[in-house]
PDB file of C-alpha atoms in Angstrom:
ATOM      1  CA  MET L   1     -86.149-141.309  70.941  1.00  0.00           C
ATOM      2  CA  LYS L   2     -83.031-143.471  71.220  1.00  0.00           C
ATOM      3  CA  ILE L   3     -83.491-147.121  72.291  1.00  0.00           C
ATOM      4  CA  ALA L   4     -80.639-149.608  72.709  1.00  0.00           C
ATOM      5  CA  THR L   5     -80.037-153.219  73.707  1.00  0.00           C
ATOM      6  CA  PHE L   6     -76.971-154.936  75.174  1.00  0.00           C
ATOM      7  CA  ASN L   7     -76.176-158.379  76.562  1.00  0.00           C
ATOM      8  CA  ALA L   8     -73.770-157.561  79.393  1.00  0.00           C
ATOM      9  CA  ALA L   9     -72.806-161.139  80.332  1.00  0.00           C
ATOM     10  CA  SER L  10     -72.783-159.885  83.976  1.00  0.00           C
ATOM     11  CA  ILE L  11     -73.771-156.294  84.668  1.00  0.00           C
ATOM     12  CA  ARG L  12     -71.332-156.013  87.569  1.00  0.00           C
ATOM     13  CA  ALA L  13     -68.391-157.217  85.486  1.00  0.00           C
ATOM     14  CA  ARG L  14     -69.328-154.851  82.673  1.00  0.00           C
ATOM     15  CA  LEU L  15     -70.359-151.887  84.843  1.00  0.00           C
ATOM     16  CA  PRO L  16     -67.586-149.485  83.702  1.00  0.00           C
ATOM     17  CA  ILE L  17     -68.351-150.162  80.028  1.00  0.00           C
ATOM     18  CA  VAL L  18     -72.098-149.687  80.447  1.00  0.00           C
ATOM     19  CA  LEU L  19     -71.779-146.517  82.519  1.00  0.00           C
ATOM     20  CA  GLU L  20     -69.299-144.989  80.083  1.00  0.00           C
ATOM     21  CA  TRP L  21     -71.527-145.869  77.132  1.00  0.00           C
ATOM     22  CA  LEU L  22     -74.599-144.362  78.793  1.00  0.00           C
ATOM     23  CA  ALA L  23     -72.765-141.164  79.661  1.00  0.00           C
ATOM     24  CA  GLU L  24     -71.530-140.781  76.089  1.00  0.00           C
ATOM     25  CA  HIS L  25     -74.632-141.790  74.115  1.00  0.00           C
ATOM     26  CA  GLU L  26     -77.452-140.835  76.506  1.00  0.00           C
ATOM     27  CA  PRO L  27     -80.137-143.213  75.220  1.00  0.00           C
ATOM     28  CA  ASP L  28     -83.707-142.776  76.397  1.00  0.00           C
ATOM     29  CA  VAL L  29     -83.924-146.535  76.996  1.00  0.00           C
ATOM     30  CA  LEU L  30     -81.314-149.263  77.392  1.00  0.00           C
ATOM     31  CA  ALA L  31     -82.435-152.884  77.672  1.00  0.00           C
ATOM     32  CA  VAL L  32     -79.785-155.137  79.221  1.00  0.00           C
ATOM     33  CA  GLN L  33     -79.770-158.930  79.286  1.00  0.00           C
ATOM     34  CA  GLU L  34     -77.833-161.576  81.187  1.00  0.00           C
ATOM     35  CA  THR L  35     -77.348-159.340  84.210  1.00  0.00           C
ATOM     36  CA  LYS L  36     -76.605-162.364  86.457  1.00  0.00           C
ATOM     37  CA  VAL L  37     -77.481-160.662  89.740  1.00  0.00           C
ATOM     38  CA  GLU L  38     -80.359-160.655  92.208  1.00  0.00           C
ATOM     39  CA  ASP L  39     -82.518-157.517  92.336  1.00  0.00           C
ATOM     40  CA  ASP L  40     -81.328-156.460  95.783  1.00  0.00           C
ATOM     41  CA  LYS L  41     -77.666-156.685  94.724  1.00  0.00           C
ATOM     42  CA  PHE L  42     -78.055-154.796  91.457  1.00  0.00           C
ATOM     43  CA  PRO L  43     -75.774-151.698  91.278  1.00  0.00           C
ATOM     44  CA  ARG L  44     -78.701-149.278  91.233  1.00  0.00           C
ATOM     45  CA  GLU L  45     -77.036-146.141  92.530  1.00  0.00           C
ATOM     46  CA  GLU L  46     -74.510-145.857  89.719  1.00  0.00           C
ATOM     47  CA  PHE L  47     -77.302-145.758  87.119  1.00  0.00           C
ATOM     48  CA  GLU L  48     -79.551-143.505  89.147  1.00  0.00           C
ATOM     49  CA  GLU L  49     -76.705-141.004  89.419  1.00  0.00           C
ATOM     50  CA  LEU L  50     -76.751-140.807  85.617  1.00  0.00           C
ATOM     51  CA  GLY L  51     -80.464-140.034  85.706  1.00  0.00           C
ATOM     52  CA  TYR L  52     -81.889-143.448  84.864  1.00  0.00           C
ATOM     53  CA  HIS L  53     -84.858-145.263  86.350  1.00  0.00           C
ATOM     54  CA  LEU L  54     -84.598-149.046  86.645  1.00  0.00           C
ATOM     55  CA  ALA L  55     -87.007-151.930  86.165  1.00  0.00           C
ATOM     56  CA  ILE L  56     -85.229-155.131  87.208  1.00  0.00           C
ATOM     57  CA  HIS L  57     -85.967-158.844  86.856  1.00  0.00           C
ATOM     58  CA  GLY L  58     -82.879-160.721  88.004  1.00  0.00           C
ATOM     59  CA  GLN L  59     -81.539-163.861  89.601  1.00  0.00           C
ATOM     60  CA  LYS L  60     -78.232-165.078  90.986  1.00  0.00           C
ATOM     61  CA  SER L  61     -75.537-166.090  88.467  1.00  0.00           C
ATOM     62  CA  TRP L  62     -77.901-166.686  85.523  1.00  0.00           C
ATOM     63  CA  ASN L  63     -80.129-164.842  83.059  1.00  0.00           C
ATOM     64  CA  GLY L  64     -81.619-161.559  84.307  1.00  0.00           C
ATOM     65  CA  VAL L  65     -82.909-158.502  82.445  1.00  0.00           C
ATOM     66  CA  VAL L  66     -83.084-154.819  83.329  1.00  0.00           C
ATOM     67  CA  THR L  67     -84.583-151.859  81.497  1.00  0.00           C
ATOM     68  CA  LEU L  68     -83.010-148.465  82.149  1.00  0.00           C
ATOM     69  CA  SER L  69     -85.009-145.401  81.139  1.00  0.00           C
ATOM     70  CA  ARG L  70     -84.878-141.633  81.416  1.00  0.00           C
ATOM     71  CA  LEU L  71     -88.562-141.573  82.289  1.00  0.00           C
ATOM     72  CA  PRO L  72     -90.052-143.839  84.982  1.00  0.00           C
ATOM     73  CA  ALA L  73     -91.355-147.172  83.729  1.00  0.00           C
ATOM     74  CA  THR L  74     -95.000-148.070  84.241  1.00  0.00           C
ATOM     75  CA  GLY L  75     -96.917-151.280  83.611  1.00  0.00           C
ATOM     76  CA  VAL L  76     -93.930-153.372  84.688  1.00  0.00           C
ATOM     77  CA  ARG L  77     -94.435-157.116  84.258  1.00  0.00           C
ATOM     78  CA  CYS L  78     -91.937-159.914  84.778  1.00  0.00           C
ATOM     79  CA  GLY L  79     -92.118-163.092  82.767  1.00  0.00           C
ATOM     80  CA  PHE L  80     -95.240-164.374  81.046  1.00  0.00           C
ATOM     81  CA  SER L  81     -97.342-163.440  84.087  1.00  0.00           C
ATOM     82  CA  ASP L  82     -99.083-166.799  84.385  1.00  0.00           C
ATOM     83  CA  ASP L  83     -98.456-170.391  85.396  1.00  0.00           C
ATOM     84  CA  LEU L  84     -98.322-171.760  81.849  1.00  0.00           C
ATOM     85  CA  PHE L  85     -94.573-171.309  81.557  1.00  0.00           C
ATOM     86  CA  PRO L  86     -91.784-171.083  84.156  1.00  0.00           C
ATOM     87  CA  SER L  87     -90.356-167.695  85.017  1.00  0.00           C
ATOM     88  CA  ASP L  88     -86.586-167.731  84.572  1.00  0.00           C
ATOM     89  CA  CYS L  89     -85.876-163.986  84.413  1.00  0.00           C
ATOM     90  CA  ARG L  90     -85.848-163.715  80.618  1.00  0.00           C
ATOM     91  CA  LEU L  91     -88.731-161.347  79.906  1.00  0.00           C
ATOM     92  CA  LEU L  92     -89.407-157.857  81.248  1.00  0.00           C
ATOM     93  CA  VAL L  93     -92.246-155.682  79.994  1.00  0.00           C
ATOM     94  CA  THR L  94     -92.251-151.937  80.677  1.00  0.00           C
ATOM     95  CA  GLU L  95     -94.090-148.935  79.333  1.00  0.00           C
ATOM     96  CA  ILE L  96     -91.962-145.846  78.793  1.00  0.00           C
ATOM     97  CA  ASP L  97     -94.063-142.756  78.177  1.00  0.00           C
ATOM     98  CA  GLY L  98     -96.858-145.107  77.099  1.00  0.00           C
ATOM     99  CA  LEU L  99     -94.678-147.167  74.735  1.00  0.00           C
ATOM    100  CA  PRO L 100     -94.561-150.908  75.555  1.00  0.00           C
ATOM    101  CA  ILE L 101     -91.005-152.261  75.458  1.00  0.00           C
ATOM    102  CA  LEU L 102     -90.399-156.022  75.667  1.00  0.00           C
ATOM    103  CA  ASN L 103     -86.874-156.772  76.860  1.00  0.00           C
ATOM    104  CA  THR L 104     -85.996-160.445  76.299  1.00  0.00           C
ATOM    105  CA  TYR L 105     -83.141-162.841  76.787  1.00  0.00           C
ATOM    106  CA  VAL L 106     -84.231-165.778  74.632  1.00  0.00           C
ATOM    107  CA  PRO L 107     -82.823-169.156  75.758  1.00  0.00           C
ATOM    108  CA  ASN L 108     -79.625-170.169  73.987  1.00  0.00           C
ATOM    109  CA  GLY L 109     -80.635-173.780  73.329  1.00  0.00           C
ATOM    110  CA  ASN L 110     -77.222-175.315  74.089  1.00  0.00           C
ATOM    111  CA  ARG L 111     -77.341-178.242  71.638  1.00  0.00           C
ATOM    112  CA  VAL L 112     -79.789-179.354  68.939  1.00  0.00           C
ATOM    113  CA  GLY L 113     -81.825-182.285  70.221  1.00  0.00           C
ATOM    114  CA  SER L 114     -81.246-181.432  73.874  1.00  0.00           C
ATOM    115  CA  ASP L 115     -83.889-180.526  76.452  1.00  0.00           C
ATOM    116  CA  LYS L 116     -82.542-176.970  76.402  1.00  0.00           C
ATOM    117  CA  PHE L 117     -83.084-176.708  72.651  1.00  0.00           C
ATOM    118  CA  ASP L 118     -86.649-177.966  73.041  1.00  0.00           C
ATOM    119  CA  TYR L 119     -87.132-175.398  75.812  1.00  0.00           C
ATOM    120  CA  LYS L 120     -85.933-172.635  73.477  1.00  0.00           C
ATOM    121  CA  LEU L 121     -88.457-173.622  70.817  1.00  0.00           C
ATOM    122  CA  ARG L 122     -91.274-173.786  73.374  1.00  0.00           C
ATOM    123  CA  TRP L 123     -90.237-170.417  74.807  1.00  0.00           C
ATOM    124  CA  LEU L 124     -90.481-168.817  71.365  1.00  0.00           C
ATOM    125  CA  GLU L 125     -93.911-170.395  70.833  1.00  0.00           C
ATOM    126  CA  ARG L 126     -95.044-169.096  74.223  1.00  0.00           C
ATOM    127  CA  PHE L 127     -93.822-165.628  73.271  1.00  0.00           C
ATOM    128  CA  VAL L 128     -96.158-165.590  70.252  1.00  0.00           C
ATOM    129  CA  GLN L 129     -99.056-166.458  72.570  1.00  0.00           C
ATOM    130  CA  PHE L 130     -97.972-163.695  74.932  1.00  0.00           C
ATOM    131  CA  LEU L 131     -98.061-161.161  72.096  1.00  0.00           C
ATOM    132  CA  ASN L 132    -101.511-162.318  71.006  1.00  0.00           C
ATOM    133  CA  GLN L 133    -102.874-162.169  74.533  1.00  0.00           C
ATOM    134  CA  ASN L 134    -101.504-158.772  75.526  1.00  0.00           C
ATOM    135  CA  PHE L 135    -100.715-156.557  72.529  1.00  0.00           C
ATOM    136  CA  SER L 136    -101.833-155.484  69.082  1.00  0.00           C
ATOM    137  CA  PRO L 137     -99.649-155.102  65.975  1.00  0.00           C
ATOM    138  CA  GLN L 138    -101.695-152.011  65.134  1.00  0.00           C
ATOM    139  CA  THR L 139    -100.317-150.127  68.155  1.00  0.00           C
ATOM    140  CA  PRO L 140     -96.737-149.026  68.899  1.00  0.00           C
ATOM    141  CA  LEU L 141     -94.558-151.740  70.443  1.00  0.00           C
ATOM    142  CA  ILE L 142     -90.811-152.437  70.673  1.00  0.00           C
ATOM    143  CA  TRP L 143     -89.374-155.925  71.126  1.00  0.00           C
ATOM    144  CA  LEU L 144     -85.622-156.108  71.641  1.00  0.00           C
ATOM    145  CA  GLY L 145     -82.838-158.044  73.277  1.00  0.00           C
ATOM    146  CA  ASP L 146     -80.633-161.067  72.832  1.00  0.00           C
ATOM    147  CA  VAL L 147     -82.783-163.256  70.605  1.00  0.00           C
ATOM    148  CA  ASN L 148     -80.067-165.925  70.221  1.00  0.00           C
ATOM    149  CA  ILE L 149     -81.011-166.500  66.579  1.00  0.00           C
ATOM    150  CA  ALA L 150     -79.075-165.469  63.470  1.00  0.00           C
ATOM    151  CA  PRO L 151     -82.005-165.702  61.034  1.00  0.00           C
ATOM    152  CA  THR L 152     -80.351-165.250  57.609  1.00  0.00           C
ATOM    153  CA  PRO L 153     -77.060-166.232  55.928  1.00  0.00           C
ATOM    154  CA  LEU L 154     -75.938-162.621  56.379  1.00  0.00           C
ATOM    155  CA  ASP L 155     -76.306-162.950  60.144  1.00  0.00           C
ATOM    156  CA  VAL L 156     -73.450-165.386  60.780  1.00  0.00           C
ATOM    157  CA  TYR L 157     -69.923-165.284  59.403  1.00  0.00           C
ATOM    158  CA  ASP L 158     -70.092-168.800  57.940  1.00  0.00           C
ATOM    159  CA  SER L 159     -73.694-169.772  57.291  1.00  0.00           C
ATOM    160  CA  LYS L 160     -72.887-173.050  55.515  1.00  0.00           C
ATOM    161  CA  ARG L 161     -70.806-174.218  58.448  1.00  0.00           C
ATOM    162  CA  PHE L 162     -73.315-173.313  61.146  1.00  0.00           C
ATOM    163  CA  TYR L 163     -76.614-174.006  59.381  1.00  0.00           C
ATOM    164  CA  GLY L 164     -78.590-176.567  61.345  1.00  0.00           C
ATOM    165  CA  GLY L 165     -76.839-175.792  64.611  1.00  0.00           C
ATOM    166  CA  VAL L 166     -78.048-173.819  67.609  1.00  0.00           C
ATOM    167  CA  GLY L 167     -78.707-170.211  66.690  1.00  0.00           C
ATOM    168  CA  HIS L 168     -78.924-170.906  62.961  1.00  0.00           C
ATOM    169  CA  HIS L 169     -81.440-173.727  62.792  1.00  0.00           C
ATOM    170  CA  PRO L 170     -84.542-173.916  60.552  1.00  0.00           C
ATOM    171  CA  GLU L 171     -86.801-174.741  63.511  1.00  0.00           C
ATOM    172  CA  GLU L 172     -85.649-171.542  65.195  1.00  0.00           C
ATOM    173  CA  PHE L 173     -86.262-169.619  61.974  1.00  0.00           C
ATOM    174  CA  LYS L 174     -89.838-170.946  61.848  1.00  0.00           C
ATOM    175  CA  ARG L 175     -90.568-169.752  65.394  1.00  0.00           C
ATOM    176  CA  LEU L 176     -89.007-166.356  64.759  1.00  0.00           C
ATOM    177  CA  ASP L 177     -90.949-166.015  61.505  1.00  0.00           C
ATOM    178  CA  ARG L 178     -94.194-166.608  63.402  1.00  0.00           C
ATOM    179  CA  ILE L 179     -93.281-163.821  65.796  1.00  0.00           C
ATOM    180  CA  LYS L 180     -92.505-161.475  62.915  1.00  0.00           C
ATOM    181  CA  GLU L 181     -95.699-162.497  61.105  1.00  0.00           C
ATOM    182  CA  TRP L 182     -97.628-161.346  64.161  1.00  0.00           C
ATOM    183  CA  GLY L 183     -96.583-157.856  63.121  1.00  0.00           C
ATOM    184  CA  LEU L 184     -92.968-157.088  64.011  1.00  0.00           C
ATOM    185  CA  THR L 185     -90.235-155.766  61.715  1.00  0.00           C
ATOM    186  CA  ASP L 186     -86.506-156.408  62.165  1.00  0.00           C
ATOM    187  CA  LEU L 187     -85.278-152.803  62.032  1.00  0.00           C
ATOM    188  CA  TYR L 188     -81.611-153.479  61.363  1.00  0.00           C
ATOM    189  CA  ARG L 189     -82.350-155.823  58.478  1.00  0.00           C
ATOM    190  CA  MET L 190     -84.964-153.402  57.090  1.00  0.00           C
ATOM    191  CA  LEU L 191     -82.447-150.552  56.986  1.00  0.00           C
ATOM    192  CA  HIS L 192     -79.408-152.676  56.065  1.00  0.00           C
ATOM    193  CA  PRO L 193     -80.693-155.374  53.698  1.00  0.00           C
ATOM    194  CA  GLU L 194     -77.224-156.402  52.497  1.00  0.00           C
ATOM    195  CA  GLU L 195     -74.997-155.724  55.519  1.00  0.00           C
ATOM    196  CA  ARG L 196     -73.867-158.149  58.175  1.00  0.00           C
ATOM    197  CA  GLY L 197     -73.980-156.001  61.308  1.00  0.00           C
ATOM    198  CA  PHE L 198     -72.731-158.572  63.813  1.00  0.00           C
ATOM    199  CA  THR L 199     -73.448-157.982  67.521  1.00  0.00           C
ATOM    200  CA  PHE L 200     -71.676-161.015  69.050  1.00  0.00           C
ATOM    201  CA  TRP L 201     -68.143-162.355  68.681  1.00  0.00           C
ATOM    202  CA  ASP L 202     -67.140-165.540  70.505  1.00  0.00           C
ATOM    203  CA  PHE L 203     -64.230-165.193  72.912  1.00  0.00           C
ATOM    204  CA  VAL L 204     -62.843-168.588  71.876  1.00  0.00           C
ATOM    205  CA  ILE L 205     -62.003-167.296  68.375  1.00  0.00           C
ATOM    206  CA  PRO L 206     -58.737-165.320  68.353  1.00  0.00           C
ATOM    207  CA  ASN L 207     -59.186-161.738  67.107  1.00  0.00           C
ATOM    208  CA  SER L 208     -62.784-162.481  66.187  1.00  0.00           C
ATOM    209  CA  VAL L 209     -63.784-158.803  66.057  1.00  0.00           C
ATOM    210  CA  PRO L 210     -61.099-157.477  63.669  1.00  0.00           C
ATOM    211  CA  ARG L 211     -61.539-160.648  61.590  1.00  0.00           C
ATOM    212  CA  ASP L 212     -65.313-160.030  61.596  1.00  0.00           C
ATOM    213  CA  LEU L 213     -66.116-163.579  62.692  1.00  0.00           C
ATOM    214  CA  GLY L 214     -69.381-162.817  64.424  1.00  0.00           C
ATOM    215  CA  TRP L 215     -73.123-163.348  64.658  1.00  0.00           C
ATOM    216  CA  ARG L 216     -76.108-160.967  64.594  1.00  0.00           C
ATOM    217  CA  ILE L 217     -78.200-162.326  67.458  1.00  0.00           C
ATOM    218  CA  ASP L 218     -79.189-159.082  69.219  1.00  0.00           C
ATOM    219  CA  HIS L 219     -82.203-157.508  67.535  1.00  0.00           C
ATOM    220  CA  ILE L 220     -84.635-154.594  67.740  1.00  0.00           C
ATOM    221  CA  TYR L 221     -88.152-155.044  66.309  1.00  0.00           C
ATOM    222  CA  ALA L 222     -91.078-152.648  66.001  1.00  0.00           C
ATOM    223  CA  THR L 223     -94.732-152.789  65.044  1.00  0.00           C
ATOM    224  CA  GLU L 224     -95.957-150.979  61.946  1.00  0.00           C
ATOM    225  CA  PRO L 225     -96.830-147.638  63.624  1.00  0.00           C
ATOM    226  CA  LEU L 226     -93.141-147.239  64.571  1.00  0.00           C
ATOM    227  CA  VAL L 227     -91.468-148.680  61.470  1.00  0.00           C
ATOM    228  CA  GLY L 228     -91.824-145.501  59.436  1.00  0.00           C
ATOM    229  CA  LYS L 229     -90.572-143.447  62.371  1.00  0.00           C
ATOM    230  CA  CYS L 230     -87.307-145.371  62.698  1.00  0.00           C
ATOM    231  CA  LEU L 231     -84.467-143.097  61.602  1.00  0.00           C
ATOM    232  CA  SER L 232     -81.593-145.524  62.135  1.00  0.00           C
ATOM    233  CA  CYS L 233     -80.574-148.858  63.603  1.00  0.00           C
ATOM    234  CA  GLU L 234     -76.831-149.305  64.061  1.00  0.00           C
ATOM    235  CA  VAL L 235     -74.307-151.576  65.767  1.00  0.00           C
ATOM    236  CA  ASP L 236     -71.758-149.848  68.003  1.00  0.00           C
ATOM    237  CA  ARG L 237     -68.782-152.172  67.776  1.00  0.00           C
ATOM    238  CA  ALA L 238     -66.406-150.101  69.930  1.00  0.00           C
ATOM    239  CA  PRO L 239     -67.438-151.481  73.374  1.00  0.00           C
ATOM    240  CA  ARG L 240     -66.564-155.021  72.240  1.00  0.00           C
ATOM    241  CA  LEU L 241     -62.956-153.826  71.915  1.00  0.00           C
ATOM    242  CA  GLU L 242     -62.785-152.380  75.433  1.00  0.00           C
ATOM    243  CA  HIS L 243     -60.905-153.933  78.346  1.00  0.00           C
ATOM    244  CA  ARG L 244     -62.865-156.874  79.820  1.00  0.00           C
ATOM    245  CA  PRO L 245     -65.769-156.593  77.360  1.00  0.00           C
ATOM    246  CA  SER L 246     -68.919-158.619  77.003  1.00  0.00           C
ATOM    247  CA  ASP L 247     -68.909-160.955  74.016  1.00  0.00           C
ATOM    248  CA  HIS L 248     -71.832-158.833  72.727  1.00  0.00           C
ATOM    249  CA  THR L 249     -72.028-155.153  71.876  1.00  0.00           C
ATOM    250  CA  PHE L 250     -74.698-152.437  71.716  1.00  0.00           C
ATOM    251  CA  LEU L 251     -77.403-152.186  69.051  1.00  0.00           C
ATOM    252  CA  VAL L 252     -79.095-148.776  68.872  1.00  0.00           C
ATOM    253  CA  ALA L 253     -82.254-147.562  67.120  1.00  0.00           C
ATOM    254  CA  GLU L 254     -83.454-143.976  66.862  1.00  0.00           C
ATOM    255  CA  PHE L 255     -87.063-142.957  66.300  1.00  0.00           C
ATOM    256  CA  GLU L 256     -88.785-139.717  65.449  1.00  0.00           C
ATOM    257  CA  ILE L 257     -91.409-139.884  68.183  1.00  0.00           C
TER     258      ILE L 257
END
């Protein structure tokens, strides 16, 4: 089973890249974040022509997540499914052939000390509660998406420079550690303990990709029953070098399921 994640930074702007990548790699599941389009304006037909089913949770101009799958999704849930936290199109739960897949676009945080940074921390805390309320670490589960955290010095090109800023802040690390302690394993870091594996390169940095000035903020996690079945977890850098790319690229995990 091949499962991938990609922050498109507008699915309509990145449609040719995503369609070409799907046709070439044929994943069983692709989780996309930052689609930036309402559900009724999502380019459904293009994906359905490639044989994919869609579960969509979108909004105009901001956020938005979609899960594309070869098999129909069941158990679809949008957001935290209660009134304890606002729904801003950042969380989409699906079950693909009985496997729960949590597609998330974690808030960026904007600036340390800002309301948006506080919101990011609270969102991560709410996510732990959501896991506790709805899932078990003893059963198969995939969590993936744009997590907007580079959790180790290997995960950002200049850790000393960025430590303490948004995306590489100890308070973010604490929240992410609590999520992992619930029972989730970072598959890329497990399989590549000493490699960087960046998934995001800022447009404002000239030639950031060939210079390898990036961040690893897109992740795929699994509970223990799936960890031993993970055959690979790799970054596909090529789409970031395409014409009109997203500032992110694809991360792909394969499982023997």
